[in-house]
Tab-separated table of C-alpha atoms in Angstrom:
chain	number	residue	atom	x	y	z
A	14	UNK	CA	0.000	0.000	0.000
A	15	UNK	CA	1.204	3.525	-0.777
A	16	UNK	CA	2.869	5.084	2.295
A	17	UNK	CA	0.923	8.344	2.135
A	18	UNK	CA	-2.372	6.510	1.638
A	19	UNK	CA	-1.589	4.239	4.588
A	20	UNK	CA	-0.714	7.242	6.736
A	21	UNK	CA	-4.078	8.844	5.964
A	22	UNK	CA	-5.926	5.588	6.582
A	23	UNK	CA	-4.186	5.067	9.916
A	24	UNK	CA	-5.176	8.539	11.077
A	25	UNK	CA	-8.834	7.825	10.368
A	26	UNK	CA	-8.544	4.363	11.962
A	27	UNK	CA	-7.178	5.934	15.162
A	28	UNK	CA	-10.022	8.444	15.181
A	29	UNK	CA	-12.532	5.627	14.596
A	30	UNK	CA	-11.008	3.663	17.497
A	31	UNK	CA	-11.776	6.520	19.891
A	32	UNK	CA	-15.049	7.652	18.332
A	33	UNK	CA	-17.310	5.879	20.832
A	34	UNK	CA	-15.201	6.396	23.941
A	35	UNK	CA	-11.796	7.696	24.929
A	36	UNK	CA	-8.974	5.222	24.696
A	37	UNK	CA	-5.231	4.788	25.299
A	38	UNK	CA	-2.235	3.811	23.168
A	39	UNK	CA	-2.140	0.060	23.720
A	40	UNK	CA	-5.905	-0.358	23.315
A	41	UNK	CA	-5.898	1.737	20.138
A	42	UNK	CA	-3.207	-0.517	18.647
A	43	UNK	CA	-5.069	-3.658	19.731
A	44	UNK	CA	-8.310	-2.378	18.167
A	45	UNK	CA	-6.724	-1.374	14.858
A	46	UNK	CA	-4.180	-4.197	14.423
A	47	UNK	CA	-6.679	-6.783	13.048
A	48	UNK	CA	-7.485	-4.428	10.145
A	49	UNK	CA	-4.237	-2.641	9.290
A	50	UNK	CA	-0.592	-3.068	10.264
A	51	UNK	CA	0.413	-0.639	12.998
A	52	UNK	CA	3.227	-0.454	15.533
A	53	UNK	CA	4.096	1.719	18.516
A	54	UNK	CA	6.532	3.825	16.535
A	55	UNK	CA	3.898	4.349	13.821
A	56	UNK	CA	1.169	5.279	16.266
A	57	UNK	CA	3.195	7.873	18.190
A	58	UNK	CA	3.555	10.420	15.340
A	59	UNK	CA	-0.096	9.901	14.362
A	60	UNK	CA	-1.323	10.688	17.871
A	61	UNK	CA	1.016	13.661	18.027
A	62	UNK	CA	-0.288	14.964	14.691
A	63	UNK	CA	-3.937	14.450	15.649
A	64	UNK	CA	-3.385	16.273	18.918
A	65	UNK	CA	-1.599	19.162	17.185
A	66	UNK	CA	-4.422	19.514	14.646
A	67	UNK	CA	-7.060	19.588	17.394
A	68	UNK	CA	-8.660	16.302	16.288
A	69	UNK	CA	-8.100	14.769	19.727
A	70	UNK	CA	-7.664	16.004	23.259
A	71	UNK	CA	-5.680	14.192	25.926
A	72	UNK	CA	-5.692	13.656	29.638
A	73	UNK	CA	-3.287	11.676	31.796
A	74	UNK	CA	-4.488	9.454	34.612
A	75	UNK	CA	-2.708	7.264	37.138
A	76	UNK	CA	-3.255	3.570	36.464
A	77	UNK	CA	-1.659	0.709	38.419
A	78	UNK	CA	0.952	3.030	39.878
A	79	UNK	CA	1.970	4.487	36.524
A	80	UNK	CA	0.637	7.097	34.131
A	81	UNK	CA	-1.615	6.430	31.184
A	82	UNK	CA	-2.564	8.968	28.534
A	83	UNK	CA	-6.145	8.896	27.284
A	84	UNK	CA	-7.242	10.294	23.923
A	85	UNK	CA	-10.696	11.726	23.239
A	86	UNK	CA	-12.069	12.679	19.837
A	87	UNK	CA	-13.164	16.282	19.208
A	88	UNK	CA	-15.628	17.751	16.705
A	89	UNK	CA	-12.660	18.370	14.392
A	90	UNK	CA	-11.801	14.668	14.612
A	91	UNK	CA	-15.388	13.623	13.903
A	92	UNK	CA	-15.419	15.932	10.868
A	93	UNK	CA	-12.225	14.224	9.630
A	94	UNK	CA	-13.965	10.840	9.784
A	95	UNK	CA	-16.932	12.254	7.856
A	96	UNK	CA	-14.572	13.720	5.239
A	97	UNK	CA	-12.995	10.303	4.843
A	98	UNK	CA	-16.382	8.599	4.457
A	99	UNK	CA	-17.408	11.153	1.800
A	100	UNK	CA	-14.121	10.668	-0.050
A	101	UNK	CA	-14.528	6.894	0.040
A	102	UNK	CA	-17.990	7.282	-1.479
A	103	UNK	CA	-16.410	9.214	-4.365
A	104	UNK	CA	-13.708	6.546	-4.682
A	105	UNK	CA	-16.348	3.834	-4.776
A	106	UNK	CA	-18.024	5.500	-7.751
A	107	UNK	CA	-14.675	5.825	-9.552
A	108	UNK	CA	-13.768	2.242	-8.633
A	109	UNK	CA	-17.088	0.982	-10.025
A	110	UNK	CA	-16.471	2.942	-13.222
A	111	UNK	CA	-12.991	1.402	-13.582
A	112	UNK	CA	-14.015	-2.176	-12.775
A	113	UNK	CA	-16.987	-1.998	-15.113
A	114	UNK	CA	-14.700	-1.210	-17.992
A	115	UNK	CA	-14.943	2.574	-18.222
A	116	UNK	CA	-18.702	2.893	-18.700
A	117	UNK	CA	-20.623	2.336	-21.856
B	21	UNK	CA	18.440	-6.412	27.058
B	22	UNK	CA	16.161	-5.003	29.763
B	23	UNK	CA	13.559	-2.293	29.136
B	24	UNK	CA	15.732	0.243	30.989
B	25	UNK	CA	18.644	-0.515	28.665
B	26	UNK	CA	16.355	-0.322	25.624
B	27	UNK	CA	15.056	3.059	26.777
B	28	UNK	CA	18.602	4.385	27.360
B	29	UNK	CA	19.557	3.365	23.820
B	30	UNK	CA	16.419	5.065	22.451
B	31	UNK	CA	17.253	8.296	24.305
B	32	UNK	CA	20.770	8.097	22.864
B	33	UNK	CA	19.355	7.723	19.349
B	34	UNK	CA	16.964	10.660	19.857
B	35	UNK	CA	19.723	13.009	20.985
B	36	UNK	CA	18.926	15.599	18.294
B	37	UNK	CA	15.384	16.155	19.613
B	38	UNK	CA	14.496	18.718	22.288
B	39	UNK	CA	14.512	17.228	25.800
B	40	UNK	CA	10.761	17.785	26.293
B	41	UNK	CA	9.941	15.862	23.100
B	42	UNK	CA	12.361	13.096	24.054
B	43	UNK	CA	10.634	12.825	27.436
B	44	UNK	CA	7.211	12.552	25.777
B	45	UNK	CA	8.495	9.691	23.618
B	46	UNK	CA	9.986	7.766	26.547
B	47	UNK	CA	6.766	8.317	28.541
B	48	UNK	CA	4.813	6.921	25.592
B	49	UNK	CA	6.964	3.787	25.366
B	50	UNK	CA	6.901	3.385	29.152
B	51	UNK	CA	3.107	3.373	29.055
B	52	UNK	CA	3.055	0.906	26.144
B	53	UNK	CA	5.528	-1.335	27.959
B	54	UNK	CA	3.456	-1.262	31.166
B	55	UNK	CA	0.239	-2.087	29.315
B	56	UNK	CA	1.855	-5.003	27.482
B	57	UNK	CA	3.281	-6.328	30.748
B	58	UNK	CA	-0.213	-6.124	32.269
B	59	UNK	CA	-1.512	-8.030	29.246
B	60	UNK	CA	0.828	-10.896	30.207
B	61	UNK	CA	3.666	-10.369	27.729
B	62	UNK	CA	7.263	-10.970	28.779
B	63	UNK	CA	9.853	-8.201	28.712
B	64	UNK	CA	11.706	-9.992	25.914
B	65	UNK	CA	8.589	-10.343	23.763
B	66	UNK	CA	7.637	-6.696	24.284
B	67	UNK	CA	11.066	-5.431	23.278
B	68	UNK	CA	11.032	-7.722	20.242
B	69	UNK	CA	7.724	-6.186	19.223
B	70	UNK	CA	8.984	-2.641	19.785
B	71	UNK	CA	11.950	-3.366	17.519
B	72	UNK	CA	15.413	-1.967	17.973
B	73	UNK	CA	15.755	1.480	19.596
B	74	UNK	CA	17.564	2.599	16.444
B	75	UNK	CA	14.687	1.668	14.114
B	76	UNK	CA	12.112	3.260	16.460
B	77	UNK	CA	14.163	6.448	16.628
B	78	UNK	CA	14.595	6.489	12.843
B	79	UNK	CA	10.833	6.284	12.299
B	80	UNK	CA	10.150	9.058	14.804
B	81	UNK	CA	12.917	11.293	13.442
B	82	UNK	CA	11.797	10.720	9.858
B	83	UNK	CA	8.226	11.613	10.814
B	84	UNK	CA	9.514	14.666	12.618
B	85	UNK	CA	11.420	15.727	9.519
B	86	UNK	CA	8.256	15.402	7.424
B	87	UNK	CA	6.325	17.521	9.898
B	88	UNK	CA	9.046	20.167	9.979
B	89	UNK	CA	9.093	20.336	6.206
B	90	UNK	CA	5.283	20.450	5.985
B	91	UNK	CA	5.014	23.157	8.611
B	92	UNK	CA	7.494	25.248	6.658
B	93	UNK	CA	5.463	24.703	3.492
B	94	UNK	CA	8.527	23.161	1.909
B	95	UNK	CA	6.830	20.320	0.095
B	96	UNK	CA	9.065	20.434	-2.962
B	97	UNK	CA	12.176	19.089	-1.251
B	98	UNK	CA	11.896	15.505	-0.157
B	99	UNK	CA	12.324	15.478	3.636
B	100	UNK	CA	15.085	13.272	5.004
B	101	UNK	CA	16.565	12.544	8.402
B	102	UNK	CA	19.585	14.737	7.547
B	103	UNK	CA	17.247	17.698	6.906
B	104	UNK	CA	15.942	17.128	10.401
B	105	UNK	CA	19.497	17.063	11.759
B	106	UNK	CA	20.234	20.393	10.062
B	107	UNK	CA	17.122	22.019	11.462
B	108	UNK	CA	18.024	20.651	14.897
B	109	UNK	CA	21.510	22.155	14.655
B	110	UNK	CA	20.025	25.514	13.601
B	111	UNK	CA	17.525	25.271	16.428
B	112	UNK	CA	20.254	24.502	18.951
B	113	UNK	CA	22.348	27.431	17.693
B	114	UNK	CA	19.338	29.737	18.059
B	115	UNK	CA	18.847	28.494	21.612
B	116	UNK	CA	22.488	29.100	22.518
B	117	UNK	CA	22.406	32.679	21.155
B	118	UNK	CA	19.059	33.464	22.815
B	119	UNK	CA	20.296	31.852	26.049
B	120	UNK	CA	23.501	33.943	26.123
B	121	UNK	CA	21.737	37.240	25.291
B	122	UNK	CA	18.942	36.556	27.758
B	123	UNK	CA	21.412	35.583	30.491
B	124	UNK	CA	23.499	38.738	29.954
B	125	UNK	CA	20.654	41.242	30.061
B	126	UNK	CA	17.966	39.527	32.147
B	127	UNK	CA	18.951	36.133	33.554
B	128	UNK	CA	22.113	37.068	35.457
B	129	UNK	CA	20.777	40.419	36.860
B	130	UNK	CA	17.545	38.710	37.923
B	131	UNK	CA	19.477	35.813	39.498
B	132	UNK	CA	21.679	38.358	41.349
B	133	UNK	CA	18.589	40.113	42.757
B	134	UNK	CA	17.038	36.818	43.837
B	135	UNK	CA	20.286	35.602	45.412
B	136	UNK	CA	20.602	38.952	47.280
B	137	UNK	CA	17.069	38.554	48.650
B	138	UNK	CA	17.805	34.971	49.747
B	139	UNK	CA	21.090	36.076	51.400
B	140	UNK	CA	19.324	38.982	53.161
B	141	UNK	CA	16.641	36.641	54.479
B	142	UNK	CA	19.362	34.206	55.536
B	143	UNK	CA	21.043	37.031	57.444
B	144	UNK	CA	17.742	37.767	59.230
B	145	UNK	CA	17.545	34.090	60.206
B	146	UNK	CA	21.145	34.062	61.497
B	147	UNK	CA	20.734	37.328	63.418
B	148	UNK	CA	17.486	36.042	64.931
B	149	UNK	CA	19.250	32.867	66.091
B	150	UNK	CA	22.180	34.905	67.472
B	151	UNK	CA	19.613	37.152	69.235
B	152	UNK	CA	18.132	34.141	71.030
B	153	UNK	CA	21.587	33.180	72.345
B	154	UNK	CA	22.261	36.779	73.438
B	155	UNK	CA	18.855	37.003	75.164
B	156	UNK	CA	19.576	33.767	77.016
B	157	UNK	CA	22.923	35.159	78.155
B	158	UNK	CA	21.165	38.372	79.271
B	159	UNK	CA	18.593	36.315	81.157
B	160	UNK	CA	21.252	34.488	83.202
B	161	UNK	CA	23.406	37.571	83.798
B	162	UNK	CA	20.329	39.642	84.823
B	163	UNK	CA	19.006	36.894	87.092
B	164	UNK	CA	22.310	36.582	88.984
B	165	UNK	CA	23.397	40.222	89.118
B	166	UNK	CA	20.145	42.163	89.673
B	167	UNK	CA	18.357	42.419	92.967
B	168	UNK	CA	14.715	42.661	94.025
B	169	UNK	CA	12.262	43.761	91.353
B	170	UNK	CA	15.211	44.168	88.939
B	171	UNK	CA	15.394	40.348	88.569
B	172	UNK	CA	11.802	40.180	87.324
B	173	UNK	CA	12.424	43.124	84.956
B	174	UNK	CA	15.549	41.438	83.498
B	175	UNK	CA	13.802	38.101	83.067
B	176	UNK	CA	10.807	39.796	81.440
B	177	UNK	CA	13.013	41.742	79.039
B	178	UNK	CA	15.064	38.640	78.181
B	179	UNK	CA	11.940	36.552	77.466
B	180	UNK	CA	10.467	39.294	75.283
B	181	UNK	CA	13.747	39.594	73.381
B	182	UNK	CA	13.880	35.800	72.944
B	183	UNK	CA	10.330	35.852	71.552
B	184	UNK	CA	11.163	38.546	69.014
B	185	UNK	CA	14.443	36.874	68.037
B	186	UNK	CA	12.736	33.486	67.829
B	187	UNK	CA	10.165	34.949	65.472
B	188	UNK	CA	12.939	36.498	63.352
B	189	UNK	CA	15.026	33.303	63.384
B	190	UNK	CA	12.183	30.937	62.505
B	191	UNK	CA	10.509	33.380	60.111
B	192	UNK	CA	13.861	34.078	58.491
B	193	UNK	CA	14.523	30.362	58.084
B	194	UNK	CA	11.237	29.635	56.293
B	195	UNK	CA	11.417	32.859	54.267
B	196	UNK	CA	14.940	31.924	53.105
B	197	UNK	CA	13.930	28.359	52.316
B	198	UNK	CA	10.822	29.200	50.280
B	199	UNK	CA	12.400	32.215	48.628
B	200	UNK	CA	15.291	29.999	47.457
B	201	UNK	CA	12.921	27.279	46.212
B	202	UNK	CA	10.605	29.664	44.343
B	203	UNK	CA	13.539	31.664	42.960
B	204	UNK	CA	14.939	28.437	41.510
B	205	UNK	CA	11.530	27.484	40.083
B	206	UNK	CA	11.074	30.958	38.605
B	207	UNK	CA	14.460	30.868	36.887
B	208	UNK	CA	13.825	27.327	35.650
B	209	UNK	CA	10.414	28.283	34.198
B	210	UNK	CA	11.812	31.401	32.530
B	211	UNK	CA	14.711	29.509	30.935
B	212	UNK	CA	12.452	26.644	29.898
B	213	UNK	CA	10.180	29.119	28.107
B	214	UNK	CA	13.055	31.032	26.536
B	215	UNK	CA	14.941	27.966	25.326
B	216	UNK	CA	11.897	26.025	24.088
């Protein structure tokens, strides 16, 4: 898969993983891993980017005697997911056109 | 290799990054490591999954270089790790220059004022303590040399003096202590902000 495309997909996957409720690094990886390859060193820059763009907010909480950072989606993040869904709809139409032999 | 050793190697590989960013990365891996341990994984398996510190650092630095290039709107030049190194060097140079100029005109004068205040408060504490000793001496001398009502007057004066000196000594001690602590914190915060 193209690196840029994968990067974009991973961003939306992370947002989708925290859409229903806030989550933390390890859980996000566990939720996404069955669908797309992701590692700790891949996730870190994505979370950093999403936080910088205002798509997620964070809070740190003590857990089992150590700190855990939780990520929560914002309206900006939800809008990003919607943008992706809209784009995929456009892609689907183009894909159908291509697979059906360029129309007739 | 233990996790501590792995983390030390990672920090070594991330040397070009600002300390605050490096700390965020190690905190992130620490959290990931803790969660994987809780999930029942062994230290060896976790580190194998993380990969080598070098490869982790390379990914993070490469991503950082992309972000730097994007934020500068420089999308024409392909970002590389060496671009990141150059920007880090420039950034470090800027910090050194800003640090020197700031220290010369603000940092050192401000530190001198704060140190003077701490020393002055320390002197109050010492003089208060010395005053207690002197009052005690006065109490004994007055008690043995005076006669009649004079004894009571000497004792009363000595106790009052001890009270005042005690207040100065104790007050001076805490004032010195907290002034020193908050002066240090103030300087640290200022330099952290300036050198960010």
